PDB file of C-alpha atoms in Angstrom:
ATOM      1  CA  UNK B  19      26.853 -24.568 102.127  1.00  0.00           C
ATOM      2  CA  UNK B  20      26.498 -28.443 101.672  1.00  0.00           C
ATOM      3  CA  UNK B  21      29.749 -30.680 101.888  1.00  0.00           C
ATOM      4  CA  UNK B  22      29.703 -33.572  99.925  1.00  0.00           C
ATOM      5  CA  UNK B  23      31.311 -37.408 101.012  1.00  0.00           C
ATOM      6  CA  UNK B  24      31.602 -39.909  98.492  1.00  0.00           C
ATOM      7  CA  UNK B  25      31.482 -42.991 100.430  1.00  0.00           C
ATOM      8  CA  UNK B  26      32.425 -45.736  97.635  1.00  0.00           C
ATOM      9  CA  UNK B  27      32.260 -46.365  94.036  1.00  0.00           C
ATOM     10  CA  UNK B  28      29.481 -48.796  93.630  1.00  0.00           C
ATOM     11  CA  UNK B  29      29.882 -50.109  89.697  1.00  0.00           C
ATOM     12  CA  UNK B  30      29.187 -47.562  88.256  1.00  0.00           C
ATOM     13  CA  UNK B  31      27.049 -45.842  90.875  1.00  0.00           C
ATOM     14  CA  UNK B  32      28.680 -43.264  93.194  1.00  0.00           C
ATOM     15  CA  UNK B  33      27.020 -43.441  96.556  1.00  0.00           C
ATOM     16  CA  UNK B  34      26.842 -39.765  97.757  1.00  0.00           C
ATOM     17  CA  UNK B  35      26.127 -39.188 101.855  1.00  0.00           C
ATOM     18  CA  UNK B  36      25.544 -35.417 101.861  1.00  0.00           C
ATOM     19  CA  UNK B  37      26.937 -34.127 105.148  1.00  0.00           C
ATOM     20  CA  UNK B  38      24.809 -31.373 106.193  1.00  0.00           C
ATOM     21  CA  UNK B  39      21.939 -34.287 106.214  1.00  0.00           C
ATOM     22  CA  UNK B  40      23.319 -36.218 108.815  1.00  0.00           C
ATOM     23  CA  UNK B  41      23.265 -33.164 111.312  1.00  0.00           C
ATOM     24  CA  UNK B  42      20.675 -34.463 112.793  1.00  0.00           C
ATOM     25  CA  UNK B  43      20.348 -37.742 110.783  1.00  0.00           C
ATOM     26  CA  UNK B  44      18.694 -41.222 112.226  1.00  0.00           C
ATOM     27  CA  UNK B  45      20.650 -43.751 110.484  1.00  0.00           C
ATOM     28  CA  UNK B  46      17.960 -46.114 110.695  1.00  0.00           C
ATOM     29  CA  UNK B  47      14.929 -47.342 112.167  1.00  0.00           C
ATOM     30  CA  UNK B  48      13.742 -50.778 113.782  1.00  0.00           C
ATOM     31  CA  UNK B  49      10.308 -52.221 115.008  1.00  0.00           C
ATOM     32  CA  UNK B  50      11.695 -50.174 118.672  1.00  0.00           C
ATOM     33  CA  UNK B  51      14.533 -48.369 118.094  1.00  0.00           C
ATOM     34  CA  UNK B  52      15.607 -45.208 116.310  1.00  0.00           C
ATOM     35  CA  UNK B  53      19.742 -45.520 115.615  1.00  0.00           C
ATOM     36  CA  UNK B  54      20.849 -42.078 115.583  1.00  0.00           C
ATOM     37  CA  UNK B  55      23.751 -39.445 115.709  1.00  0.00           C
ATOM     38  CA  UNK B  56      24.322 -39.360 119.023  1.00  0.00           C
ATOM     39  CA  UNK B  57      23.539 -35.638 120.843  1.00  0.00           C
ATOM     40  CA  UNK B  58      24.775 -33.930 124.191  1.00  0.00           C
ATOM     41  CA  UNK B  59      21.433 -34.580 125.566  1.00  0.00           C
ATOM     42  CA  UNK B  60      22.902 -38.679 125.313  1.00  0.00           C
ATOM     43  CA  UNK B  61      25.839 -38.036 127.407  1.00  0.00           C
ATOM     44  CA  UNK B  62      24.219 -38.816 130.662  1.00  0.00           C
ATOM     45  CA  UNK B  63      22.653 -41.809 129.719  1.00  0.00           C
ATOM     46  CA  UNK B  64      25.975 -43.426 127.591  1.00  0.00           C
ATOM     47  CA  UNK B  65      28.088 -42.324 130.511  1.00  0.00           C
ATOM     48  CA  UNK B  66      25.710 -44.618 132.931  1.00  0.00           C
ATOM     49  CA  UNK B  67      25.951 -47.866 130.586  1.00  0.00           C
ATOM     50  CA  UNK B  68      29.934 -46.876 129.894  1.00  0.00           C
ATOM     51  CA  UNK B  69      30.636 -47.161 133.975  1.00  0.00           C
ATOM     52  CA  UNK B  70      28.582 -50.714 134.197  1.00  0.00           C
ATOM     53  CA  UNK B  71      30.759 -53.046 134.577  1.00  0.00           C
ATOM     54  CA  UNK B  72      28.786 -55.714 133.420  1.00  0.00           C
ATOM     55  CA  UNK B  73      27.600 -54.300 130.525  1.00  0.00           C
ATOM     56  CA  UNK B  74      31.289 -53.195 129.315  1.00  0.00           C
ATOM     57  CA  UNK B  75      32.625 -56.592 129.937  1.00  0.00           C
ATOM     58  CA  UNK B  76      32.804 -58.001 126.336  1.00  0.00           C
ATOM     59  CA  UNK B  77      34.220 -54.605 125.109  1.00  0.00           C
ATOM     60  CA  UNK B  78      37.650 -54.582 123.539  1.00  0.00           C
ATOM     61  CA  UNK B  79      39.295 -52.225 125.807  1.00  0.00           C
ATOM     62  CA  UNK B  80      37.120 -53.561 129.128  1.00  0.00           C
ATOM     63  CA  UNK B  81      36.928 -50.008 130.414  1.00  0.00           C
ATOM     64  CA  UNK B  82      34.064 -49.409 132.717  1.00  0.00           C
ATOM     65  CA  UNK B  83      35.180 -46.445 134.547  1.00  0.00           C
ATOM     66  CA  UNK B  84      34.664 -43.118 131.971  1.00  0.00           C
ATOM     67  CA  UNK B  85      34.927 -39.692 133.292  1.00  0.00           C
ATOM     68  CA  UNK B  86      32.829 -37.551 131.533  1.00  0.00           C
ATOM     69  CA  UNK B  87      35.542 -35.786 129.975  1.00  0.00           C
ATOM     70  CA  UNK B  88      37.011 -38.825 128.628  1.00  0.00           C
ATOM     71  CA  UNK B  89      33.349 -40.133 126.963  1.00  0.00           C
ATOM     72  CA  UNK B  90      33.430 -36.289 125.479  1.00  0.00           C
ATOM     73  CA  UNK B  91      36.733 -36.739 123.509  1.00  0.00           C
ATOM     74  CA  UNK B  92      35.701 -40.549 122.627  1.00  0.00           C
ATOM     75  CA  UNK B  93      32.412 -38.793 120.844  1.00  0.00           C
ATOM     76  CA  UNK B  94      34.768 -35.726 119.516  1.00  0.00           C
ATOM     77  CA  UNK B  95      36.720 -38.094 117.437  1.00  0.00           C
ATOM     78  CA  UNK B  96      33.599 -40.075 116.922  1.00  0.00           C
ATOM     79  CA  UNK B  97      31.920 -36.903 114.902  1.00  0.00           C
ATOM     80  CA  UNK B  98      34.701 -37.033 112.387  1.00  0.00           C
ATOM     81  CA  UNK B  99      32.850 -39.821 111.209  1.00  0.00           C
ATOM     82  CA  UNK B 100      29.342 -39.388 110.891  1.00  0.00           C
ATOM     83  CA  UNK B 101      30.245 -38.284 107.089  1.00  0.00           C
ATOM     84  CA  UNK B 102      31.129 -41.078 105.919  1.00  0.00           C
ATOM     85  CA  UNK B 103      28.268 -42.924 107.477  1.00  0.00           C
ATOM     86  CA  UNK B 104      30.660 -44.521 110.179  1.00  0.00           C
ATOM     87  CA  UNK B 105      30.857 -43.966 113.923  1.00  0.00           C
ATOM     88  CA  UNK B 106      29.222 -44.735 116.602  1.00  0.00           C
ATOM     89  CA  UNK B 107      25.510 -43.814 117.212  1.00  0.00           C
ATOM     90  CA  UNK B 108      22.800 -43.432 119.956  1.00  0.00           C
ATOM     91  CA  UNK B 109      20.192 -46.044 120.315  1.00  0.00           C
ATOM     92  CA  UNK B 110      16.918 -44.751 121.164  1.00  0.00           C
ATOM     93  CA  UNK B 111      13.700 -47.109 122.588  1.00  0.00           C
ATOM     94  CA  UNK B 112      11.525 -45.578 120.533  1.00  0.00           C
ATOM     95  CA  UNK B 113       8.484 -45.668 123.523  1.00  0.00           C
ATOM     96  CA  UNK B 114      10.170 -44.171 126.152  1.00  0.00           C
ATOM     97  CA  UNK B 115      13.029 -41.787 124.161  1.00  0.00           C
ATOM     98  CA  UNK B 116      15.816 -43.259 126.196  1.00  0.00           C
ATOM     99  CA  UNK B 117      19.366 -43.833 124.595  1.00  0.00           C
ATOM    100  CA  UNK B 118      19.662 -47.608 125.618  1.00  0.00           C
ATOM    101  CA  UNK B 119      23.187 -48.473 124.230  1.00  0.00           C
ATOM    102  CA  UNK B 120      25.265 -47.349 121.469  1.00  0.00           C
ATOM    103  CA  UNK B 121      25.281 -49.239 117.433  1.00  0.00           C
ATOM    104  CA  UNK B 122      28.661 -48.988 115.503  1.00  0.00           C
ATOM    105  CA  UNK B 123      30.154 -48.879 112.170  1.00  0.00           C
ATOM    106  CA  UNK B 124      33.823 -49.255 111.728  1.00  0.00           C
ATOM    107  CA  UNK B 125      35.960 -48.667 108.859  1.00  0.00           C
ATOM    108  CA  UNK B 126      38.816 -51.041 110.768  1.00  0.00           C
ATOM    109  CA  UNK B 127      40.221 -52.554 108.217  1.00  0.00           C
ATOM    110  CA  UNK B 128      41.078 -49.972 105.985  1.00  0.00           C
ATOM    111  CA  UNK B 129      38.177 -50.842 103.407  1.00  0.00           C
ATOM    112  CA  UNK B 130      35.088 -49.148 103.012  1.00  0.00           C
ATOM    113  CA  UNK B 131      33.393 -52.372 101.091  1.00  0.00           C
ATOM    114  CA  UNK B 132      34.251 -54.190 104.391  1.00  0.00           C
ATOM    115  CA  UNK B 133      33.063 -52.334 107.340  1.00  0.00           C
ATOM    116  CA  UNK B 134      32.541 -53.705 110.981  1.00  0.00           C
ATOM    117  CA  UNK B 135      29.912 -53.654 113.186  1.00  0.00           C
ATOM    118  CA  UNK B 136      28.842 -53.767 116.773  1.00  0.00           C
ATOM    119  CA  UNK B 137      27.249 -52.439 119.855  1.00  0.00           C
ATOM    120  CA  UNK B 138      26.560 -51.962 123.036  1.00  0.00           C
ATOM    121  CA  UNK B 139      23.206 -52.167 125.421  1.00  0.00           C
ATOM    122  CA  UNK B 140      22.993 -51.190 128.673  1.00  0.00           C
ATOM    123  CA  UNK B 141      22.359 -53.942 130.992  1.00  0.00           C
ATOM    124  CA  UNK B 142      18.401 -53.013 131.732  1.00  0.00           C
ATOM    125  CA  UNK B 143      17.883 -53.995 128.479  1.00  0.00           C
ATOM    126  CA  UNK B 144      19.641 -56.781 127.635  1.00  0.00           C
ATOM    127  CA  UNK B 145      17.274 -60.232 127.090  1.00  0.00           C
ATOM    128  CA  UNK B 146      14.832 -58.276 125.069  1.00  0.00           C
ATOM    129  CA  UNK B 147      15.606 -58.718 121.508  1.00  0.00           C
ATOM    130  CA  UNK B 148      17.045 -55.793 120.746  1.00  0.00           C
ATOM    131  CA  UNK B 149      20.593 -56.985 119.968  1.00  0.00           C
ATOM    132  CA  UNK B 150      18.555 -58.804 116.886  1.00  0.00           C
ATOM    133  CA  UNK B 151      17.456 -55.532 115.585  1.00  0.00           C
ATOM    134  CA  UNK B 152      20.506 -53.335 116.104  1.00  0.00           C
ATOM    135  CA  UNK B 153      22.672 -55.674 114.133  1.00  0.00           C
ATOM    136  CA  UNK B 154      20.182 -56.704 111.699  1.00  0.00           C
ATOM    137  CA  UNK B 155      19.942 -52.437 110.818  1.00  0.00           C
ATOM    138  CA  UNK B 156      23.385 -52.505 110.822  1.00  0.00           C
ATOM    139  CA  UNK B 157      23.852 -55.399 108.245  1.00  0.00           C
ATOM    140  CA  UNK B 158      20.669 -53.448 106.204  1.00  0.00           C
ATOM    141  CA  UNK B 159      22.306 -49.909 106.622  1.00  0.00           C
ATOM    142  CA  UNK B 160      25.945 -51.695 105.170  1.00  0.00           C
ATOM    143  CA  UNK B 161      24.236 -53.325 102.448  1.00  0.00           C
ATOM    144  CA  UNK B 162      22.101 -51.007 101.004  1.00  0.00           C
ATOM    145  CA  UNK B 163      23.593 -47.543 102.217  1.00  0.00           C
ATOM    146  CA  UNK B 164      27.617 -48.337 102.439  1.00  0.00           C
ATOM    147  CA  UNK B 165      27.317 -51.053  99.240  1.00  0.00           C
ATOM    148  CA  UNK B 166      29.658 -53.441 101.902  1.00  0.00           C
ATOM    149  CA  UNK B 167      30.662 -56.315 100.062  1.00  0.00           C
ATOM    150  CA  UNK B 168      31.638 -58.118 103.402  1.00  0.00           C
ATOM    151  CA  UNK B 169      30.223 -57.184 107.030  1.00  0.00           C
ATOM    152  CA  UNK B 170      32.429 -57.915 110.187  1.00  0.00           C
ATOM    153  CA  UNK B 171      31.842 -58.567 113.673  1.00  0.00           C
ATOM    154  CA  UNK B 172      34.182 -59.331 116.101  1.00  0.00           C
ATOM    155  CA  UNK B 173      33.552 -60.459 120.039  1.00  0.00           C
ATOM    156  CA  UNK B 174      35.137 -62.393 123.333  1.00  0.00           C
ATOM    157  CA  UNK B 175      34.640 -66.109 122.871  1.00  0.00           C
ATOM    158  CA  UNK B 176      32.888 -65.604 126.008  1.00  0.00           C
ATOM    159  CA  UNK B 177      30.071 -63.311 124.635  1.00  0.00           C
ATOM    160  CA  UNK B 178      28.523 -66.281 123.766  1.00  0.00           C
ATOM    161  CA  UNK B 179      25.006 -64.143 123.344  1.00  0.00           C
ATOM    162  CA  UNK B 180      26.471 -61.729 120.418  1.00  0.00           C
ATOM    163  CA  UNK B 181      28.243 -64.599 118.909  1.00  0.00           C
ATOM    164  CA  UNK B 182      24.724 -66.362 118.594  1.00  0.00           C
ATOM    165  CA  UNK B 183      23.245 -63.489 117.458  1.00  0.00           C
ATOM    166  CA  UNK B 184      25.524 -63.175 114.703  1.00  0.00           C
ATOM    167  CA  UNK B 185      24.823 -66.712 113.672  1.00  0.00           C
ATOM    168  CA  UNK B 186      21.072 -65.584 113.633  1.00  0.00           C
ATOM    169  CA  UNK B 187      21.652 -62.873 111.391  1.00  0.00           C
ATOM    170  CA  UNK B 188      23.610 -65.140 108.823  1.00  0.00           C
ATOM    171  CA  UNK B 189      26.774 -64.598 109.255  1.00  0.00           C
ATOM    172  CA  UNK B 190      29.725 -66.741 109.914  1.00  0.00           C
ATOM    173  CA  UNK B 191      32.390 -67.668 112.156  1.00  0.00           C
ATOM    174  CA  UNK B 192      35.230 -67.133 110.411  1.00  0.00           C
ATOM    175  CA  UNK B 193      38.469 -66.406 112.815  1.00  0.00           C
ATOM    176  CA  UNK B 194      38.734 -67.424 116.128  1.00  0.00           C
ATOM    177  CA  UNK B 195      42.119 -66.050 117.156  1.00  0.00           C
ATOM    178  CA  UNK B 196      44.134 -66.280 120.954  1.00  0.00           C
ATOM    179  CA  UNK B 197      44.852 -62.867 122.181  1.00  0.00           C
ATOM    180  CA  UNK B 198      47.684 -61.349 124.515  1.00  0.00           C
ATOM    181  CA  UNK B 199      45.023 -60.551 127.207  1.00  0.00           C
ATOM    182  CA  UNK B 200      44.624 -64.244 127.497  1.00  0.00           C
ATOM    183  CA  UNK B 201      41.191 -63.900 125.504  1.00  0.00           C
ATOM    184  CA  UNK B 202      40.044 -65.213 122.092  1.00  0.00           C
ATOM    185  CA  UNK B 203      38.349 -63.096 119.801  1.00  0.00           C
ATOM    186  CA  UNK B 204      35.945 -64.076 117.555  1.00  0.00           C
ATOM    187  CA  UNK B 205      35.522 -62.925 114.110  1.00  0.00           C
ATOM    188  CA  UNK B 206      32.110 -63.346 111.850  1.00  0.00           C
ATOM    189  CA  UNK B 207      31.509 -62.195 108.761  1.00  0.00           C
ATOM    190  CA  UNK B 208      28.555 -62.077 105.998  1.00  0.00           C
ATOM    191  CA  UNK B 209      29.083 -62.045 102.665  1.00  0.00           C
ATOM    192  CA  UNK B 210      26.700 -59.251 100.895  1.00  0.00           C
TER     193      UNK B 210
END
């Protein structure tokens, strides 16, 4: 039995994701990295970089102390959208296998033309380059996959290194807004 998703109405296209395809489905591929639907196998490895401190520091909720359990009902809710070509997905260095961090697409603001985008990288990794190619898959994959008419990202003033990254990858600061935490958030987008 195959379920089918329509994910948007392109003009007069109709882009089709057909579910039973993204069982085991790599969203995309870089020079490196393999982006992925994230399997149990991951768990370990996404539990590790989800209880670093450091490398949850710029993440919206800050939380760097996951209990398994917790990270299973995060990627529960997570698998209710892989159909729609949304969620959050395993990042795999493709030379060693390891999951390395996590890439994400959002549907936050209620508009599938306009998703949002981010990710995560386990410290280890960080300085390497491969921020550049997780988010420039990510603005590829929303382009030419999702038909996005407008990509978001959103980050801590502070993560100066994402924000700069964005920047590289053409898109724009758009929002800078002050926050009840005390933080500011800012928001980049790219016009497809």
């Amino acid at each position: 039995m195959s379920y089918m998703y329509q994910v948007r109405e392109a003009g007069k296209s109709l882009q089709i994701i057909d579910y039973l395809q993204l069982k085991h489905m790599t969203l995309f591929e870089t020079q490196r990295l393999i982006i992925r639907k994230i399997e149990d196998s991951d768990k370990a490895s996404m539990l590790d970089f989800h209880n670093d401190p450091a490398t949850m520091a710029f993440i919206s909720s800050g939380k760097a102390d996951w209990s398994p359990e917790e990270l299973n009902r995060k990627l529960q809710m997570n698998e209710l959208l892989y159909p729609a070509g949304f969620g959050i997905y395993a990042v795999e260095q493709k030379e060693t296998s390891s999951v390395i961090g996590e890439a994400s697409i959002f549907n936050s603001f209620d508009d599938l033309e306009q998703p949002e985008i981010g990710y995560i990288i386990a410290r280890n990794y960080w300085n390497q380059g491969y921020g550049t190619e997780i988010v420039n898959g990510l603005i590829d994959y929303c382009k030419h996959t999702l038909c996005a008419q407008r990509i978001v990202a959103q980050m801590y003033a502070g993560n100066i290194y994402s924000a700069r990254l964005c920047e590289k990858a053409g898109m724009q600061l758009y929002e800078t807004l002050d926050l009840e935490n005390g933080k500011q958030r800012l928001s980049f987008h790219l016009i497809c």
